[in-house]
mmCIF file of C-alpha atoms and ligand atoms in Angstrom:
data_model
loop_
_atom_site.group_PDB
_atom_site.id
_atom_site.type_symbol
_atom_site.label_atom_id
_atom_site.label_comp_id
_atom_site.label_asym_id
_atom_site.label_seq_id
_atom_site.Cartn_x
_atom_site.Cartn_y
_atom_site.Cartn_z
ATOM 1 C CA MET A 1 12.753 -30.919 11.554
ATOM 2 C CA THR A 2 11.003 -29.142 8.664
ATOM 3 C CA SER A 3 12.563 -25.924 7.444
ATOM 4 C CA PRO A 4 11.141 -22.586 8.581
ATOM 5 C CA ILE A 5 8.862 -20.671 6.214
ATOM 6 C CA PRO A 6 9.651 -16.948 6.449
ATOM 7 C CA PHE A 7 6.958 -14.303 6.027
ATOM 8 C CA VAL A 8 8.982 -12.722 3.226
ATOM 9 C CA ASP A 9 12.183 -13.895 1.557
ATOM 10 C CA LEU A 10 13.928 -10.883 0.080
ATOM 11 C CA LYS A 11 17.327 -12.566 -0.227
ATOM 12 C CA GLN A 12 15.777 -15.162 -2.504
ATOM 13 C CA GLU A 13 13.924 -12.503 -4.534
ATOM 14 C CA TRP A 14 17.102 -10.538 -5.193
ATOM 15 C CA ALA A 15 19.572 -13.384 -5.717
ATOM 16 C CA PRO A 16 18.916 -13.820 -9.467
ATOM 17 C CA LEU A 17 19.214 -10.048 -10.008
ATOM 18 C CA ARG A 18 22.575 -9.606 -8.315
ATOM 19 C CA ARG A 19 24.659 -9.216 -11.494
ATOM 20 C CA GLU A 20 22.227 -6.805 -13.134
ATOM 21 C CA VAL A 21 21.882 -4.667 -9.994
ATOM 22 C CA LEU A 22 25.655 -4.424 -9.576
ATOM 23 C CA ASP A 23 26.075 -3.496 -13.251
ATOM 24 C CA ARG A 24 23.432 -0.786 -12.989
ATOM 25 C CA ILE A 25 25.004 0.633 -9.822
ATOM 26 C CA GLY A 26 28.401 0.502 -11.545
ATOM 27 C CA ALA A 27 26.971 2.629 -14.367
ATOM 28 C CA ILE A 28 25.857 5.228 -11.813
ATOM 29 C CA LEU A 29 29.303 5.295 -10.225
ATOM 30 C CA ASP A 30 30.634 5.943 -13.733
ATOM 31 C CA HIS A 31 28.258 8.773 -14.677
ATOM 32 C CA GLY A 32 28.162 10.287 -11.192
ATOM 33 C CA ARG A 33 24.568 11.609 -11.250
ATOM 34 C CA PHE A 34 23.537 10.132 -7.924
ATOM 35 C CA ILE A 35 20.538 12.467 -7.805
ATOM 36 C CA GLY A 36 18.446 13.006 -10.909
ATOM 37 C CA GLY A 37 20.235 10.423 -13.064
ATOM 38 C CA SER A 38 18.649 9.091 -16.229
ATOM 39 C CA GLU A 39 17.531 6.071 -14.148
ATOM 40 C CA ILE A 40 14.815 8.274 -12.619
ATOM 41 C CA SER A 41 13.162 9.268 -15.898
ATOM 42 C CA GLU A 42 13.512 5.721 -17.239
ATOM 43 C CA LEU A 43 11.788 4.395 -14.141
ATOM 44 C CA GLU A 44 9.069 7.048 -14.276
ATOM 45 C CA ALA A 45 8.209 6.130 -17.874
ATOM 46 C CA ALA A 46 7.895 2.453 -16.899
ATOM 47 C CA LEU A 47 5.818 3.240 -13.802
ATOM 48 C CA ALA A 48 3.404 5.418 -15.779
ATOM 49 C CA GLN A 49 2.793 2.428 -18.056
ATOM 50 C CA ILE A 50 2.235 0.066 -15.121
ATOM 51 C CA ALA A 51 -0.341 2.437 -13.599
ATOM 52 C CA GLY A 52 -1.826 3.385 -16.990
ATOM 53 C CA VAL A 53 -1.457 7.116 -16.334
ATOM 54 C CA ARG A 54 0.240 10.002 -18.123
ATOM 55 C CA HIS A 55 2.579 10.942 -15.298
ATOM 56 C CA ALA A 56 4.556 9.021 -12.689
ATOM 57 C CA VAL A 57 6.800 11.037 -10.371
ATOM 58 C CA ALA A 58 9.419 9.118 -8.410
ATOM 59 C CA CYS A 59 10.125 10.179 -4.829
ATOM 60 C CA SER A 60 11.897 9.011 -1.691
ATOM 61 C CA SER A 61 9.176 6.854 -0.062
ATOM 62 C CA GLY A 62 5.473 6.088 0.013
ATOM 63 C CA THR A 63 5.108 8.392 2.997
ATOM 64 C CA THR A 64 6.768 11.248 1.119
ATOM 65 C CA ALA A 65 4.471 10.593 -1.835
ATOM 66 C CA LEU A 66 1.412 11.009 0.399
ATOM 67 C CA LEU A 67 2.821 14.166 1.972
ATOM 68 C CA ILE A 68 3.622 15.656 -1.441
ATOM 69 C CA ALA A 69 0.119 14.825 -2.702
ATOM 70 C CA LEU A 70 -1.457 16.595 0.268
ATOM 71 C CA LEU A 71 0.925 19.589 0.120
ATOM 72 C CA ALA A 72 -0.056 19.977 -3.539
ATOM 73 C CA LEU A 73 -3.653 20.653 -2.464
ATOM 74 C CA ASP A 74 -2.696 23.957 -0.773
ATOM 75 C CA LEU A 75 -4.670 23.104 2.339
ATOM 76 C CA ARG A 76 -5.923 25.729 4.764
ATOM 77 C CA PRO A 77 -6.341 25.351 8.537
ATOM 78 C CA GLY A 78 -9.577 23.498 9.268
ATOM 79 C CA ASP A 79 -9.559 21.601 5.957
ATOM 80 C CA GLU A 80 -10.491 17.986 6.564
ATOM 81 C CA ILE A 81 -8.841 14.895 5.122
ATOM 82 C CA ILE A 82 -10.656 11.582 5.453
ATOM 83 C CA VAL A 83 -8.477 8.571 6.278
ATOM 84 C CA PRO A 84 -9.453 4.984 7.176
ATOM 85 C CA ALA A 85 -8.845 4.028 10.809
ATOM 86 C CA PHE A 86 -7.342 0.663 9.928
ATOM 87 C CA THR A 87 -4.172 1.031 7.871
ATOM 88 C CA PHE A 88 -0.504 1.887 8.196
ATOM 89 C CA ALA A 89 -0.004 5.229 9.982
ATOM 90 C CA ALA A 90 1.419 7.143 7.004
ATOM 91 C CA PRO A 91 -1.760 8.733 5.564
ATOM 92 C CA LEU A 92 -2.796 9.996 8.980
ATOM 93 C CA GLU A 93 0.692 11.301 9.743
ATOM 94 C CA CYS A 94 0.785 13.106 6.413
ATOM 95 C CA ALA A 95 -2.632 14.718 6.885
ATOM 96 C CA LEU A 96 -1.373 16.113 10.215
ATOM 97 C CA LEU A 97 2.008 17.152 8.804
ATOM 98 C CA ALA A 98 0.246 18.949 5.938
ATOM 99 C CA GLY A 99 -1.635 21.027 8.504
ATOM 100 C CA ALA A 100 -5.066 19.526 7.855
ATOM 101 C CA ARG A 101 -7.621 18.070 10.235
ATOM 102 C CA PRO A 102 -7.799 14.304 9.686
ATOM 103 C CA VAL A 103 -11.109 12.497 10.147
ATOM 104 C CA LEU A 104 -10.938 8.748 10.710
ATOM 105 C CA VAL A 105 -13.610 6.545 9.139
ATOM 106 C CA ASP A 106 -14.443 2.881 9.616
ATOM 107 C CA VAL A 107 -13.562 -0.001 7.301
ATOM 108 C CA ASP A 108 -15.301 -3.125 6.050
ATOM 109 C CA TYR A 109 -14.604 -6.396 7.818
ATOM 110 C CA PRO A 110 -12.482 -8.355 7.044
ATOM 111 C CA SER A 111 -11.188 -6.585 3.893
ATOM 112 C CA GLY A 112 -10.094 -3.442 5.751
ATOM 113 C CA LEU A 113 -11.246 -1.328 2.772
ATOM 114 C CA ILE A 114 -12.916 2.004 3.493
ATOM 115 C CA ASN A 115 -16.575 1.640 4.537
ATOM 116 C CA LEU A 116 -18.761 3.673 2.202
ATOM 117 C CA ASP A 117 -21.461 4.481 4.771
ATOM 118 C CA SER A 118 -18.915 5.757 7.260
ATOM 119 C CA LEU A 119 -17.239 7.725 4.472
ATOM 120 C CA ARG A 120 -20.570 9.265 3.380
ATOM 121 C CA ARG A 121 -21.337 10.347 6.943
ATOM 122 C CA ALA A 122 -17.858 11.860 7.394
ATOM 123 C CA ILE A 123 -18.016 14.189 4.392
ATOM 124 C CA THR A 124 -18.640 17.829 5.351
ATOM 125 C CA GLY A 125 -18.326 21.205 3.661
ATOM 126 C CA ARG A 126 -14.722 21.285 4.904
ATOM 127 C CA THR A 127 -13.632 17.943 3.396
ATOM 128 C CA ARG A 128 -10.814 18.537 0.908
ATOM 129 C CA ALA A 129 -9.550 15.028 0.242
ATOM 130 C CA ILE A 130 -10.236 11.359 0.809
ATOM 131 C CA VAL A 131 -7.256 9.033 1.115
ATOM 132 C CA ALA A 132 -8.599 5.563 0.344
ATOM 133 C CA VAL A 133 -6.165 2.695 0.853
ATOM 134 C CA SER A 134 -6.101 -0.310 -1.474
ATOM 135 C CA LEU A 135 -5.239 -2.488 1.493
ATOM 136 C CA PHE A 136 -3.652 -5.931 1.272
ATOM 137 C CA GLY A 137 -3.380 -5.623 -2.511
ATOM 138 C CA VAL A 138 -7.115 -5.183 -3.169
ATOM 139 C CA PRO A 139 -8.248 -1.927 -4.806
ATOM 140 C CA ALA A 140 -10.937 -0.047 -2.913
ATOM 141 C CA ASP A 141 -14.218 0.769 -4.696
ATOM 142 C CA PHE A 142 -13.019 3.933 -6.393
ATOM 143 C CA ASP A 143 -16.136 4.186 -8.597
ATOM 144 C CA ALA A 144 -18.245 4.694 -5.490
ATOM 145 C CA ILE A 145 -15.637 6.802 -3.661
ATOM 146 C CA CYS A 146 -15.131 9.133 -6.634
ATOM 147 C CA ALA A 147 -18.908 9.456 -7.101
ATOM 148 C CA LEU A 148 -19.271 10.582 -3.475
ATOM 149 C CA ALA A 149 -16.344 12.975 -3.798
ATOM 150 C CA ALA A 150 -17.425 14.473 -7.110
ATOM 151 C CA VAL A 151 -20.570 15.960 -5.608
ATOM 152 C CA SER A 152 -18.508 18.291 -3.419
ATOM 153 C CA GLY A 153 -15.332 18.702 -5.476
ATOM 154 C CA ILE A 154 -13.235 16.611 -3.115
ATOM 155 C CA THR A 155 -9.881 15.211 -4.294
ATOM 156 C CA VAL A 156 -9.581 11.427 -4.108
ATOM 157 C CA ILE A 157 -6.136 9.971 -3.438
ATOM 158 C CA GLU A 158 -5.430 6.254 -3.707
ATOM 159 C CA ASP A 159 -2.870 4.968 -1.224
ATOM 160 C CA ALA A 160 -1.584 2.253 -3.530
ATOM 161 C CA ALA A 161 1.413 1.379 -1.343
ATOM 162 C CA GLN A 162 0.210 -2.222 -1.125
ATOM 163 C CA SER A 163 -1.471 -2.629 -4.495
ATOM 164 C CA LEU A 164 0.841 -1.818 -7.395
ATOM 165 C CA GLY A 165 -0.007 -4.364 -10.093
ATOM 166 C CA ALA A 166 -3.639 -4.823 -8.996
ATOM 167 C CA GLU A 167 -6.564 -3.897 -11.246
ATOM 168 C CA ARG A 168 -10.211 -2.985 -10.968
ATOM 169 C CA ASN A 169 -12.400 -3.341 -14.061
ATOM 170 C CA GLY A 170 -9.189 -3.568 -16.079
ATOM 171 C CA THR A 171 -7.867 -0.245 -14.733
ATOM 172 C CA PRO A 172 -4.580 -0.542 -12.850
ATOM 173 C CA SER A 173 -4.187 0.537 -9.260
ATOM 174 C CA GLY A 174 -2.496 3.918 -9.486
ATOM 175 C CA GLY A 175 -4.910 5.052 -12.209
ATOM 176 C CA LEU A 176 -8.216 4.654 -10.386
ATOM 177 C CA CYS A 177 -8.615 8.282 -9.266
ATOM 178 C CA GLU A 178 -7.046 11.724 -9.646
ATOM 179 C CA ILE A 179 -3.897 11.061 -7.598
ATOM 180 C CA ALA A 180 -2.285 7.841 -6.392
ATOM 181 C CA CYS A 181 0.747 7.215 -4.228
ATOM 182 C CA THR A 182 2.771 4.045 -3.947
ATOM 183 C CA SER A 183 5.694 2.678 -1.964
ATOM 184 C CA PHE A 184 8.724 0.689 -3.026
ATOM 185 C CA PHE A 185 9.548 -0.406 0.521
ATOM 186 C CA PRO A 186 11.437 -3.693 0.048
ATOM 187 C CA THR A 187 8.489 -5.948 0.953
ATOM 188 C CA LYS A 188 5.994 -4.360 -1.452
ATOM 189 C CA THR A 189 4.898 -5.974 -4.733
ATOM 190 C CA LEU A 190 7.601 -3.900 -6.442
ATOM 191 C CA GLY A 191 10.217 -3.459 -3.745
ATOM 192 C CA ALA A 192 13.478 -1.511 -4.087
ATOM 193 C CA ALA A 193 16.755 -2.329 -2.397
ATOM 194 C CA GLY A 194 15.984 0.551 -0.040
ATOM 195 C CA ASP A 195 13.238 3.151 0.277
ATOM 196 C CA GLY A 196 11.305 4.664 -2.595
ATOM 197 C CA GLY A 197 7.881 5.844 -3.671
ATOM 198 C CA ALA A 198 5.963 7.398 -6.545
ATOM 199 C CA LEU A 199 2.977 9.601 -7.353
ATOM 200 C CA PHE A 200 0.642 8.988 -10.280
ATOM 201 C CA THR A 201 -1.706 11.358 -12.067
ATOM 202 C CA ASP A 202 -3.085 12.165 -15.507
ATOM 203 C CA ARG A 203 -2.937 15.894 -14.775
ATOM 204 C CA SER A 204 0.177 17.650 -16.083
ATOM 205 C CA ASP A 205 -0.268 20.616 -13.718
ATOM 206 C CA LEU A 206 -0.341 18.291 -10.690
ATOM 207 C CA ALA A 207 2.680 16.307 -11.872
ATOM 208 C CA GLU A 208 4.552 19.589 -12.281
ATOM 209 C CA ARG A 209 3.550 20.624 -8.765
ATOM 210 C CA PHE A 210 4.682 17.256 -7.326
ATOM 211 C CA ARG A 211 8.089 17.718 -8.972
ATOM 212 C CA GLU A 212 8.451 21.193 -7.481
ATOM 213 C CA ILE A 213 7.429 20.073 -4.002
ATOM 214 C CA LEU A 214 9.832 17.122 -3.901
ATOM 215 C CA ASN A 215 12.652 19.497 -4.798
ATOM 216 C CA HIS A 216 12.132 22.165 -2.106
ATOM 217 C CA GLY A 217 9.289 23.863 -3.945
ATOM 218 C CA GLN A 218 11.656 25.048 -6.673
ATOM 219 C CA SER A 219 10.420 25.774 -10.200
ATOM 220 C CA GLU A 220 14.046 26.238 -11.156
ATOM 221 C CA ARG A 221 17.250 26.322 -9.135
ATOM 222 C CA TYR A 222 16.867 28.655 -6.126
ATOM 223 C CA ARG A 223 13.450 29.882 -7.213
ATOM 224 C CA HIS A 224 11.174 28.630 -4.427
ATOM 225 C CA VAL A 225 7.609 29.069 -5.616
ATOM 226 C CA ARG A 226 5.894 26.915 -2.944
ATOM 227 C CA LEU A 227 6.606 25.112 0.281
ATOM 228 C CA GLY A 228 8.471 21.898 -0.423
ATOM 229 C CA LEU A 229 10.972 19.447 0.984
ATOM 230 C CA ASN A 230 13.627 16.998 -0.113
ATOM 231 C CA GLY A 231 11.569 14.093 -1.388
ATOM 232 C CA ARG A 232 13.860 12.945 -4.185
ATOM 233 C CA MET A 233 14.542 9.327 -5.037
ATOM 234 C CA SER A 234 18.216 8.431 -5.461
ATOM 235 C CA SER A 235 19.477 7.160 -8.814
ATOM 236 C CA ILE A 236 20.631 3.949 -7.106
ATOM 237 C CA ALA A 237 17.170 3.210 -5.701
ATOM 238 C CA ALA A 238 15.723 3.757 -9.196
ATOM 239 C CA ALA A 239 18.352 1.442 -10.710
ATOM 240 C CA THR A 240 17.429 -1.366 -8.317
ATOM 241 C CA LEU A 241 13.778 -0.960 -9.310
ATOM 242 C CA LEU A 242 14.636 -1.000 -13.023
ATOM 243 C CA ALA A 243 16.318 -4.353 -12.453
ATOM 244 C CA ARG A 244 13.045 -5.752 -11.089
ATOM 245 C CA LEU A 245 10.625 -4.565 -13.756
ATOM 246 C CA ALA A 246 10.918 -7.534 -16.102
ATOM 247 C CA GLY A 247 10.165 -9.888 -13.214
ATOM 248 C CA LEU A 248 7.077 -7.983 -12.043
ATOM 249 C CA PRO A 249 4.383 -9.603 -14.263
ATOM 250 C CA PRO A 250 5.414 -13.198 -13.474
ATOM 251 C CA ALA A 251 5.728 -12.296 -9.775
ATOM 252 C CA LEU A 252 2.200 -10.870 -9.790
ATOM 253 C CA ASP A 253 0.932 -14.015 -11.532
ATOM 254 C CA ALA A 254 2.568 -16.160 -8.866
ATOM 255 C CA ARG A 255 1.022 -14.090 -6.069
ATOM 256 C CA ARG A 256 -2.407 -14.455 -7.701
ATOM 257 C CA ARG A 257 -1.988 -18.196 -8.141
ATOM 258 C CA ILE A 258 -1.048 -18.686 -4.484
ATOM 259 C CA GLY A 259 -3.901 -16.403 -3.402
ATOM 260 C CA ALA A 260 -6.370 -18.496 -5.417
ATOM 261 C CA ILE A 261 -5.049 -21.688 -3.777
ATOM 262 C CA TYR A 262 -5.487 -20.193 -0.293
ATOM 263 C CA ASP A 263 -8.996 -18.978 -1.239
ATOM 264 C CA LYS A 264 -9.968 -22.495 -2.299
ATOM 265 C CA GLU A 265 -8.250 -24.523 0.403
ATOM 266 C CA LEU A 266 -9.263 -22.315 3.328
ATOM 267 C CA ASP A 267 -12.857 -21.847 2.197
ATOM 268 C CA ALA A 268 -14.117 -24.801 4.254
ATOM 269 C CA LEU A 269 -12.863 -23.092 7.426
ATOM 270 C CA ARG A 270 -15.316 -20.194 7.040
ATOM 271 C CA SER A 271 -17.933 -22.258 8.868
ATOM 272 C CA SER A 272 -15.472 -22.463 11.790
ATOM 273 C CA GLY A 273 -15.180 -18.700 12.089
ATOM 274 C CA LEU A 274 -12.332 -18.017 9.671
ATOM 275 C CA TYR A 275 -12.903 -14.813 7.691
ATOM 276 C CA LEU A 276 -11.516 -14.473 4.174
ATOM 277 C CA THR A 277 -11.739 -11.386 1.978
ATOM 278 C CA ASP A 278 -13.980 -12.051 -1.015
ATOM 279 C CA ILE A 279 -12.178 -10.583 -3.983
ATOM 280 C CA PRO A 280 -14.809 -8.851 -6.184
ATOM 281 C CA ALA A 281 -15.082 -10.378 -9.679
ATOM 282 C CA GLU A 282 -14.008 -7.083 -11.284
ATOM 283 C CA THR A 283 -10.804 -7.041 -9.239
ATOM 284 C CA SER A 284 -7.426 -8.612 -9.844
ATOM 285 C CA PRO A 285 -5.438 -8.376 -6.596
ATOM 286 C CA ALA A 286 -1.687 -7.873 -6.052
ATOM 287 C CA ARG A 287 -1.121 -9.242 -2.585
ATOM 288 C CA SER A 288 2.137 -9.129 -0.676
ATOM 289 C CA GLN A 289 0.373 -10.521 2.382
ATOM 290 C CA TYR A 290 -2.702 -12.747 2.520
ATOM 291 C CA ALA A 291 -4.885 -11.403 5.309
ATOM 292 C CA ILE A 292 -7.323 -13.634 7.168
ATOM 293 C CA ALA A 293 -9.237 -12.900 10.376
ATOM 294 C CA LEU A 294 -10.201 -15.158 13.245
ATOM 295 C CA ALA A 295 -11.245 -14.652 16.863
ATOM 296 C CA ASP A 296 -8.383 -16.714 18.310
ATOM 297 C CA ARG A 297 -5.801 -14.982 16.132
ATOM 298 C CA ASP A 298 -3.010 -15.096 18.728
ATOM 299 C CA ALA A 299 -3.450 -18.837 19.289
ATOM 300 C CA ALA A 300 -3.477 -19.402 15.516
ATOM 301 C CA ALA A 301 -0.282 -17.364 15.098
ATOM 302 C CA ALA A 302 1.346 -19.390 17.890
ATOM 303 C CA ALA A 303 0.258 -22.696 16.313
ATOM 304 C CA LEU A 304 1.639 -21.689 12.926
ATOM 305 C CA GLY A 305 4.808 -20.429 14.599
ATOM 306 C CA ALA A 306 5.247 -23.817 16.309
ATOM 307 C CA ALA A 307 4.974 -25.402 12.855
ATOM 308 C CA GLY A 308 7.810 -23.154 11.622
ATOM 309 C CA ILE A 309 5.532 -20.754 9.742
ATOM 310 C CA GLU A 310 6.150 -17.045 10.211
ATOM 311 C CA THR A 311 3.053 -14.842 10.100
ATOM 312 C CA ALA A 312 2.561 -11.103 10.651
ATOM 313 C CA ILE A 313 -0.061 -8.896 12.239
ATOM 314 C CA HIS A 314 -0.802 -5.912 10.016
ATOM 315 C CA TYR A 315 -1.974 -4.056 12.104
ATOM 316 C CA PRO A 316 -2.271 -4.822 15.815
ATOM 317 C CA SER A 317 -3.953 -1.504 16.612
ATOM 318 C CA PRO A 318 -6.334 0.791 14.716
ATOM 319 C CA LEU A 319 -5.044 4.332 14.349
ATOM 320 C CA HIS A 320 -7.498 5.817 16.873
ATOM 321 C CA ARG A 321 -5.988 3.632 19.619
ATOM 322 C CA GLN A 322 -2.429 4.898 18.994
ATOM 323 C CA ALA A 323 -1.013 7.417 21.486
ATOM 324 C CA ALA A 324 0.414 9.663 18.758
ATOM 325 C CA PHE A 325 -3.049 10.236 17.294
ATOM 326 C CA ALA A 326 -5.096 10.637 20.465
ATOM 327 C CA GLY A 327 -7.912 13.107 19.994
ATOM 328 C CA THR A 328 -8.135 12.669 16.220
ATOM 329 C CA GLN A 329 -11.651 13.304 14.984
ATOM 330 C CA GLN A 330 -13.521 10.111 14.142
ATOM 331 C CA GLU A 331 -16.729 9.131 12.419
ATOM 332 C CA GLY A 332 -18.596 6.888 14.857
ATOM 333 C CA GLN A 333 -17.017 4.236 17.023
ATOM 334 C CA LEU A 334 -14.809 2.665 14.313
ATOM 335 C CA GLU A 335 -15.883 -0.758 15.532
ATOM 336 C CA GLN A 336 -14.814 -2.783 12.522
ATOM 337 C CA ALA A 337 -11.370 -1.167 12.508
ATOM 338 C CA SER A 338 -10.932 -2.200 16.150
ATOM 339 C CA ARG A 339 -12.302 -5.680 15.524
ATOM 340 C CA LEU A 340 -9.967 -6.193 12.582
ATOM 341 C CA ALA A 341 -6.908 -5.129 14.589
ATOM 342 C CA ASP A 342 -7.845 -7.728 17.212
ATOM 343 C CA THR A 343 -8.372 -10.574 14.736
ATOM 344 C CA VAL A 344 -6.299 -10.042 11.581
ATOM 345 C CA LEU A 345 -3.453 -12.390 10.695
ATOM 346 C CA CYS A 346 -1.321 -12.234 7.550
ATOM 347 C CA LEU A 347 0.022 -15.334 5.830
ATOM 348 C CA PRO A 348 3.093 -15.495 3.575
ATOM 349 C CA ILE A 349 2.412 -15.044 -0.157
ATOM 350 C CA TYR A 350 5.381 -14.506 -2.479
ATOM 351 C CA PRO A 351 6.675 -15.936 -5.741
ATOM 352 C CA GLY A 352 9.326 -18.154 -4.119
ATOM 353 C CA LEU A 353 6.813 -19.797 -1.771
ATOM 354 C CA GLY A 354 6.721 -23.312 -3.172
ATOM 355 C CA SER A 355 3.711 -25.624 -3.224
ATOM 356 C CA ALA A 356 5.073 -27.717 -0.342
ATOM 357 C CA SER A 357 5.217 -24.568 1.804
ATOM 358 C CA GLN A 358 1.726 -23.513 0.711
ATOM 359 C CA ASP A 359 0.452 -26.986 1.674
ATOM 360 C CA ARG A 360 2.107 -26.734 5.092
ATOM 361 C CA ILE A 361 0.515 -23.346 5.757
ATOM 362 C CA ILE A 362 -2.935 -24.590 4.731
ATOM 363 C CA ALA A 363 -2.548 -27.803 6.753
ATOM 364 C CA ALA A 364 -1.358 -25.917 9.838
ATOM 365 C CA LEU A 365 -4.448 -23.661 9.779
ATOM 366 C CA HIS A 366 -6.768 -26.637 9.338
ATOM 367 C CA ALA A 367 -4.974 -28.419 12.196
ATOM 368 C CA HIS A 368 -5.241 -25.391 14.469
ATOM 369 C CA ILE A 369 -8.958 -25.053 13.892
ATOM 370 C CA ALA A 370 -9.533 -28.802 14.325
ATOM 371 C CA SER A 371 -7.634 -28.683 17.628
ATOM 372 C CA ARG A 372 -9.841 -25.991 19.187
ATOM 373 C CA PRO A 373 -11.801 -27.136 22.246
ATOM 374 C CA ARG A 374 -15.415 -27.698 21.275
HETATM 375 C C1 LIG B 401 -0.805 1.528 3.227
HETATM 376 C C2 LIG B 401 0.548 2.173 3.303
HETATM 377 N N1 LIG B 401 0.653 3.488 3.134
HETATM 378 C C3 LIG B 401 1.842 4.109 3.166
HETATM 379 C C4 LIG B 401 3.007 3.408 3.382
HETATM 380 C C5 LIG B 401 4.282 4.164 3.494
HETATM 381 O O1 LIG B 401 5.250 3.775 2.585
HETATM 382 P P1 LIG B 401 6.800 3.941 2.922
HETATM 383 O O2 LIG B 401 7.160 2.905 3.928
HETATM 384 O O3 LIG B 401 7.469 3.726 1.599
HETATM 385 O O4 LIG B 401 7.010 5.318 3.425
HETATM 386 C C6 LIG B 401 2.956 2.028 3.541
HETATM 387 C C7 LIG B 401 4.187 1.254 3.697
HETATM 388 O O5 LIG B 401 4.656 0.707 4.533
HETATM 389 C C8 LIG B 401 1.698 1.384 3.525
HETATM 390 O O6 LIG B 401 1.582 0.072 3.693
#
């Protein structure tokens, strides 16, 4: 019996860091600043470097980061926020929580990145922001998105929850537009031992506003100058991230190497109806899942499962088919978002995934496709 291949292997990722993490947590127990410890500013300085921006602001999760970014825009009722229909629910939730009117747009197939024609058609005089997601570790085309937005003074926000460490034309994800938000959910490219998130911007006034909002809108203690919330990151979460920073570049290299092997070894299956995302030449991805698409997705997932390979479906439903978001305004029929939800399948891709496991995954997909009835 061959050993199972998990979709992610966090225990293995953290094992070599155990001593350092415990030491860093011990230091926090000693200094006692569980909130606002020096770990936060140390982490923020490192994150700003990773994203190539002047300001990184740590917060409690990727969702909180998106909410803070939208609250910072001082939205008025009727203001529209454009969100892709195929992504994790957070950007849509945050647009609603911030009191705006979200407008769902379609995505490209099979990349899941925002479709520029749908985006162009969705922009109105009421559009205040576009949240473009760098999905599956591939930065969206922010040159084109920012050019569309600039005409009408619309704020562009990158949801970089899945793309920290990626680049486009040498510019890191997080620094591709005015505001970016990321997540340190444990399975992300830079995952904490718990929840965490961050905002990125070059604008000092925005960074200042983000800091106020994540601390109950306070400019100083008990002076509430704007609506805010508790969006603070804990010192312990920051410490666990600090322990991972040195390992980030080699981990990203490993993810890219495995991605390139999948690209090459699965290429021949395109003629059998397997869809792969073509990574643009100007892009360096940072994938924590390798998304493919195929019509018999469920049968493929079952075949890989029978071979001991765990896969994941991100995401089984587009946002416009979710009960919580019924009635959300949409641009067109969102056909590619629906099609992607019905066909997408994510393969494991992480530094500890050895070449024997990669070979098994590739072989299992080839075997599944060869076994289809003709
Ligand atoms: C695209 C996207 N946006 C936002 C989030 C929200 O991040 P978090 O889980 O840290 O709140 C996630 C994470 O799961 C995500 O994948």
